[in-house]
Coordinates of C-alpha atoms in Angstrom, one line a residue:
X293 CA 109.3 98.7 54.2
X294 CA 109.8 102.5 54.7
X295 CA 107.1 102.8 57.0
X296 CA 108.1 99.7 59.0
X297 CA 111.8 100.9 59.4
X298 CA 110.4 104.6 60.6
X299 CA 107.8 102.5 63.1
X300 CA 111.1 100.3 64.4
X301 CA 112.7 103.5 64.9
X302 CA 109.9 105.8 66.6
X303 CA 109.7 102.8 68.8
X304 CA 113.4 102.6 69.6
X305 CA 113.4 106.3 70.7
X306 CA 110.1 105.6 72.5
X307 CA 112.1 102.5 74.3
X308 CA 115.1 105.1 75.0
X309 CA 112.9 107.6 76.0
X310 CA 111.2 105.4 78.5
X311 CA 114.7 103.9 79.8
X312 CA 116.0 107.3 80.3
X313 CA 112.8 108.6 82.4
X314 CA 113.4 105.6 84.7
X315 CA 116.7 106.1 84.5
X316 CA 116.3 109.7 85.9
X317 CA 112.9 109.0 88.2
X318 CA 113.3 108.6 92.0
X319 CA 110.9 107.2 94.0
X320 CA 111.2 107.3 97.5
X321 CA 108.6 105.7 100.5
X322 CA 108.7 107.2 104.2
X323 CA 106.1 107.5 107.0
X324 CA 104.0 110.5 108.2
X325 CA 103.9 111.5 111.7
X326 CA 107.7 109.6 112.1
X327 CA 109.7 113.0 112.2
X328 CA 113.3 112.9 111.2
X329 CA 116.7 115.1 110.1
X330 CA 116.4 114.1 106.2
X331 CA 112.8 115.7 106.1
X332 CA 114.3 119.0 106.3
X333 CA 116.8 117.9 103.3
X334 CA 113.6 116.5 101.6
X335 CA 111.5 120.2 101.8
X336 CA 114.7 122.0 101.0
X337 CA 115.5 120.4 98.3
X338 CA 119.0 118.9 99.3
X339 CA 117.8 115.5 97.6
X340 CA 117.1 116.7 94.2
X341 CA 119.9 119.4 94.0
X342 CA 122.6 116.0 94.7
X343 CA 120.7 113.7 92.6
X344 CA 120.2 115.9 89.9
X345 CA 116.5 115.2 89.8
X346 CA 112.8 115.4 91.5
X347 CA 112.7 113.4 94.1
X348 CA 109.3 111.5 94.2
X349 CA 107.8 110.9 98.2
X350 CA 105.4 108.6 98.9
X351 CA 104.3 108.4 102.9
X352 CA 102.9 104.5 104.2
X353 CA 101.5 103.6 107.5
X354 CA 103.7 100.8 107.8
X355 CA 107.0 98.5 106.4
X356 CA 105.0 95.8 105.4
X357 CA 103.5 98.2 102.9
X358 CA 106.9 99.0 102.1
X359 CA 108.0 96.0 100.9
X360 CA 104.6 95.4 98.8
X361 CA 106.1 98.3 97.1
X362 CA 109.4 98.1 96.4
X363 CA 108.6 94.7 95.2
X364 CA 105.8 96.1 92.5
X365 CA 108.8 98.7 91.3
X366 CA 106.5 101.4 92.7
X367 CA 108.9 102.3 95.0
X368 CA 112.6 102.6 94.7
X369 CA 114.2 103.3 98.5
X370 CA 111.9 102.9 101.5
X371 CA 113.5 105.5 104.7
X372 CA 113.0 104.0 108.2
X373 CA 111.2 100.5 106.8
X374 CA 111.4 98.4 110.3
X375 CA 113.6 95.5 110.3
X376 CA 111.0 92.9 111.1
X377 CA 108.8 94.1 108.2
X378 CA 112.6 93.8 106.1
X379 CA 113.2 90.4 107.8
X380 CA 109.7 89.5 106.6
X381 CA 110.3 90.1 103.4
X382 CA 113.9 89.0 103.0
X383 CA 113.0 85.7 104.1
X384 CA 109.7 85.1 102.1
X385 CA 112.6 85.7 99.1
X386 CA 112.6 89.2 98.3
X387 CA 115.4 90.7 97.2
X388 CA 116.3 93.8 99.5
X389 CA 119.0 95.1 100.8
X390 CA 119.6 97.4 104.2
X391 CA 121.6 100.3 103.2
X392 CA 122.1 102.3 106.0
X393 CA 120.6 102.5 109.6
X394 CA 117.7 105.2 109.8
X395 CA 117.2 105.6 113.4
X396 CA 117.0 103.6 116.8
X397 CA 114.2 104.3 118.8
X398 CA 113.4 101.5 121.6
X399 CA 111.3 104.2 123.8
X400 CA 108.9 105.2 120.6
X401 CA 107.5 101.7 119.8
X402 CA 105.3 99.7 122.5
X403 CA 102.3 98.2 123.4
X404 CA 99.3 100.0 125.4
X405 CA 97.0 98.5 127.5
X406 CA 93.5 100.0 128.0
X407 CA 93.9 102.2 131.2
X408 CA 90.4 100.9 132.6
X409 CA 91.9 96.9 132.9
X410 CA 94.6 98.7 135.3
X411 CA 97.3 95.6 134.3
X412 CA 100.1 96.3 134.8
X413 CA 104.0 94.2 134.5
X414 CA 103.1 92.4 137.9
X415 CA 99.4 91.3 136.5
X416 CA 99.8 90.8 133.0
X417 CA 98.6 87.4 132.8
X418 CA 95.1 89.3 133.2
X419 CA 95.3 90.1 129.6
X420 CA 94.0 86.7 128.9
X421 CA 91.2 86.3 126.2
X422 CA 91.9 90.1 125.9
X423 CA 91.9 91.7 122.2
X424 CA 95.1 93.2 120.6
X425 CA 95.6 95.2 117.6
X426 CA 99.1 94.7 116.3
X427 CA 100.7 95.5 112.7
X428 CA 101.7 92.0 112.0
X429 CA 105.3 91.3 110.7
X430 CA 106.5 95.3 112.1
X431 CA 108.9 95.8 115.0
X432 CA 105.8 96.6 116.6
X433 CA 104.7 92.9 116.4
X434 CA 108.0 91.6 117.2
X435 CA 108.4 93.8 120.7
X436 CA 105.5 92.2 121.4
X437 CA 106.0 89.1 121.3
X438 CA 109.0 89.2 123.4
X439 CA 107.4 90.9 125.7
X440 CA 104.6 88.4 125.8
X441 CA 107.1 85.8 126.0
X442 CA 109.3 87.8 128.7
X443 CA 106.1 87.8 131.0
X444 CA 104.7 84.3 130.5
X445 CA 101.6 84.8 128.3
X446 CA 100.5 82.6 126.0
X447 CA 100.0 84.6 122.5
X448 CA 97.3 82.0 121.3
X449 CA 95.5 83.1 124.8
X450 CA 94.6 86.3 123.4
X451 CA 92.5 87.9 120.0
X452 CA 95.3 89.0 118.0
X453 CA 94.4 91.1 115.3
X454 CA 96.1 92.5 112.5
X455 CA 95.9 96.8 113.1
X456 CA 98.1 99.4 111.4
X457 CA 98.8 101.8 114.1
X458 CA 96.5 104.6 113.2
X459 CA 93.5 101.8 113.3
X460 CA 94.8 100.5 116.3
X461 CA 95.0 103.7 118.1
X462 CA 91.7 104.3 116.8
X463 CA 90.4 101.1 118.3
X464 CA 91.8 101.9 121.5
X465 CA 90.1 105.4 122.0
X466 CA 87.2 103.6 121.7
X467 CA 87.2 100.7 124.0
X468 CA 87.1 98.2 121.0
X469 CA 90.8 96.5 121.6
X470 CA 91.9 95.9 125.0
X471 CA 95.6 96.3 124.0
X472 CA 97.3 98.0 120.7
X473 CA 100.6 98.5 119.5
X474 CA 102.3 100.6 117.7
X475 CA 104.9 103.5 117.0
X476 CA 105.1 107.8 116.7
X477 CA 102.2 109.8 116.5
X478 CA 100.0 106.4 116.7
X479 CA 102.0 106.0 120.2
X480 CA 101.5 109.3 121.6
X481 CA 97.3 108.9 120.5
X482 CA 97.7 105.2 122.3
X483 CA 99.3 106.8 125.6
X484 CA 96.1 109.1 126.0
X485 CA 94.1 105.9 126.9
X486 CA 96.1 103.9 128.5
X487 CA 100.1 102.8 130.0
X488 CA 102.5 100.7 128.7
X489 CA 104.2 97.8 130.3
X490 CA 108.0 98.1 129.7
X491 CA 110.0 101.2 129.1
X492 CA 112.4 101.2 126.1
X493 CA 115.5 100.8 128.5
X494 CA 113.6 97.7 130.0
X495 CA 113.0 96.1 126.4
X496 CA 116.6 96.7 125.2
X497 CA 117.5 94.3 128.3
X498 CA 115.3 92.0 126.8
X499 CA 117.4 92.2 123.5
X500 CA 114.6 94.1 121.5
X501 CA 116.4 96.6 119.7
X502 CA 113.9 98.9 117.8
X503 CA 115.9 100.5 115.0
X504 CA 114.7 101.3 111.3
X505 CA 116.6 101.3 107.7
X506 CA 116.5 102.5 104.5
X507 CA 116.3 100.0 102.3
X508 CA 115.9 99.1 98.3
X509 CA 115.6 96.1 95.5
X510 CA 119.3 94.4 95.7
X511 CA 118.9 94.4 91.8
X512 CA 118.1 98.1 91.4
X513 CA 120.8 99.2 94.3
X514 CA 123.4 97.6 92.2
X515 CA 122.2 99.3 88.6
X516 CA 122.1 102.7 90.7
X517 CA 124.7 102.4 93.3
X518 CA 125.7 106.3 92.6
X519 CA 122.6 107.4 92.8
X520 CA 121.9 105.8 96.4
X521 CA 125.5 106.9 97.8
X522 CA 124.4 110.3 96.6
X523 CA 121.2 110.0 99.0
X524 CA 122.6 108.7 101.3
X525 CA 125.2 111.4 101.6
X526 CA 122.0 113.8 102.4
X527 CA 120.5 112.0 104.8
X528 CA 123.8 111.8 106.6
X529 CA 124.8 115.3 106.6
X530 CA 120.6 116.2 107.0
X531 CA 121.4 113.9 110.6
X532 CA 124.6 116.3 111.5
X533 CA 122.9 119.3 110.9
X534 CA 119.9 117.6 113.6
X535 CA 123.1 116.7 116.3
X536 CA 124.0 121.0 116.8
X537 CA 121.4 122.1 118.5
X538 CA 122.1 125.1 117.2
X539 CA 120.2 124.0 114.0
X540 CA 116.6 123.1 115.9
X541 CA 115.4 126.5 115.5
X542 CA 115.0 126.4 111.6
X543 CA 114.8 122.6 111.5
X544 CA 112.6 121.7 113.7
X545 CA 109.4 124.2 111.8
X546 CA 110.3 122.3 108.5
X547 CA 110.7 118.7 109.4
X548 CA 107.3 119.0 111.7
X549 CA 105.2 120.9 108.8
X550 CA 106.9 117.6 106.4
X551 CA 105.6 115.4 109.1
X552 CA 102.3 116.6 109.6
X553 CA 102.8 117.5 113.2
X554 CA 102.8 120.5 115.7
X555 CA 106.1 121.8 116.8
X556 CA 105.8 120.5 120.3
X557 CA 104.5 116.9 119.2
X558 CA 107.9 116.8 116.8
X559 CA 109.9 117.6 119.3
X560 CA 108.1 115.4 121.8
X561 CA 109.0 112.4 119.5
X562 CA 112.1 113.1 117.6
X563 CA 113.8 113.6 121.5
X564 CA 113.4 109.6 121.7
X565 CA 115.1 109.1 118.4
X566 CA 119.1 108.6 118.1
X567 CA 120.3 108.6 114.5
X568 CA 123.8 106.9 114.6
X569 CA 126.3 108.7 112.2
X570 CA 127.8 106.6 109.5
X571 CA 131.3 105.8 110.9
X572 CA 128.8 104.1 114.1
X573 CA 127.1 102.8 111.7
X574 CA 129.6 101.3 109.7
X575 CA 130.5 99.3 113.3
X576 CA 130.0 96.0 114.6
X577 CA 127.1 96.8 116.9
X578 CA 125.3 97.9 113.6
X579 CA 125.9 97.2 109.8
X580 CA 129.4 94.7 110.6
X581 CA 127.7 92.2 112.1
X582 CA 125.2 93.6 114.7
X583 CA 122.1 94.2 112.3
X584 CA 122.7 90.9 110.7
X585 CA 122.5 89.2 114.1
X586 CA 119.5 90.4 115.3
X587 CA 117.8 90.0 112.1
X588 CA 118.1 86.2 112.7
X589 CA 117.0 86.6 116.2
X590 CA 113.7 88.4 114.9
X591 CA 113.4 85.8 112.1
X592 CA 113.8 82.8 114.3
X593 CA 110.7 84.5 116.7
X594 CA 108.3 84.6 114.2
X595 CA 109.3 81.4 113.2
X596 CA 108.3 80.1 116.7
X597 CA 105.5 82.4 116.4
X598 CA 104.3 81.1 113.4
X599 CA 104.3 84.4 111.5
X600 CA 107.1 83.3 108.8
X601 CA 107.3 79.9 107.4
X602 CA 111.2 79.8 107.5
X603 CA 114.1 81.6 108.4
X604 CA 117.2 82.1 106.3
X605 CA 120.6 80.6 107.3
X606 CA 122.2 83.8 107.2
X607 CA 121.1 87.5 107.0
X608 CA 124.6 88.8 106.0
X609 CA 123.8 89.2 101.9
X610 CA 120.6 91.4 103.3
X611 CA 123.0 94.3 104.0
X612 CA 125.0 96.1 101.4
X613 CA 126.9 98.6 103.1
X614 CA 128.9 99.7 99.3
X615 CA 126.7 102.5 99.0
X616 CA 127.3 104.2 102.4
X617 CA 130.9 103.8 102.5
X618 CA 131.0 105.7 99.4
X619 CA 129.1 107.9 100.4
X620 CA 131.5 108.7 103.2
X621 CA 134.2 109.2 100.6
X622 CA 132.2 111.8 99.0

């Protein structure tokens, strides 16, 4: 009896033990070669010094992947997930919730054709029977479809295939797609073989917004709600710091070294970002009404497009904005 009651209790500190290490672990997904303000506050240590903790980073090639892991519990917060990869996800019946908005960036996600087809906006209906690599379910995906729809082709024309950016501009240096899509440093690599067909200003005409989020498990934002306003305080002040120029200068070596780029290529990109402060955010063309919006518009195109069974009703219980307005009362 004495050993069973000392067993009982070296497995109730080994139960506490555990719950306190997950209580205290942070886990956090974001992309390589996708530079932004909160990777300075990453390298610096502004995360772990305001959460009282280490801070675990884990980089994916795209939000789909993101989801896979913040459903597993591998992952805790994803930073810049896309919203169709989130509207993907949120309407197959996972539980995540947009906390705050990451970044807009309508001129650094498109589609590249192969430079040797020479099509162009007035002869796209040449890409018929063409191949196309395209992250399915990403914002990526979604641009393209409207744009496929905005110029009259038929998606079931062409040889869609399912590409991760990297693998896509890959494909592309090599003649083996005809088209590829994609975002950041797999953009730029795109660019070098080819043109694109709309501009970012042209697509936001077309209603294709291309913003990203940070995002987490509705269940674990609500046992950790703390904990997220206190990151999400850092990523908002990491964004201030970004919006004085006067900051670039030690920035910019820091959040390009995180990023796994050159200082020009950083710079290059993070010029077509705009990182909406929280008050914007917390506004109707965003988080009161905006974000939810759209998200039906992107679920109801893949709907149509046949790359989600169903679409929800409403998208207004994806977006908990608790966190972030306590963070702004920090």
């Amino acid at each position: 009896m004495k050993t069973v009651k000392l067993m009982s209790a070296a497995a109730s500190l080994l139960v506490l033990g555990v719950t306190q290490s997950a209580a205290q672990d942070l886990t956090v997904g974001y992309f390589l070669e996708w530079p932004m303000p909160f990777q300075y506050a990453k390298s610096e240590g502004m995360y772990d010094e305001a959460l009282g903790t280490t801070v675990n980073w884990v980089s994916f090639d795209s939000g789909t992947a993101m989801s896979a892991a913040m459903a597993s519990g591998d992952v805790h917060m994803s930073v810049s997930q896309g919203v169709p990869p989130f509207v993907v996800a949120t309407s197959a019946g996972q539980d995540i919730q947009i906390l705050d908005v990451a970044v807009s960036y309508s001129e650094n996600d498109n589609c590249v054709v192969r430079e040797e087809l020479e099509i162009d906006k007035s002869s796209v209906a040449e890409l018929a029977g063409k191949k196309v690599a395209v992250p399915l379910g990403t914002a990526a995906h979604y641009g393209f479809l409207k744009q496929m729809s905005h110029f009259g082709v038929d998606v079931g024309s062409l040889d869609v295939v399912d590409m991760a950016p990297p693998d896509g501009a890959a494909a592309i240096a090599q003649g083996s797609v005809d088209m590829a899509c994609g975002w950041g440093g797999s953009l730029r690599r795109m660019l070098e073989h080819g043109n694109i067909l709309m501009t970012g200003a042209e697509k936001e005409e077309l209603g294709i917004l291309v913003f990203d989020v940070t995002s987490g498990p509705a269940s674990w934002v609500a046992e950790n709600s703390d904990t997220v306003a206190s990151f999400l305080k850092v990523t908002a002040e990491a964004n201030t710091m970004w919006a004085n120029e006067a900051n670039h200068a030690k920035m910019l070596p820091v959040i390009a070294k995180d990023a796994g780029m050159d200082e020009d290529a950083t710079m290059e990109t993070i010029a077509t970002f705009t990182f909406p402060s929280v008050e914007e955010q917390m506004g109707a063309k965003w988080l009161d009404g905006g974000a939810q919006e759209f998200m039906k518009g992107v679920a109801d195109v893949f709907v149509e497009a046949g790359a989600i069974d169903a679409a929800l009703d409403s998208y207004d219980d994806a977006v908990n904005t608790g966190p972030l307005q306590s963070a702004s009362e920090m």
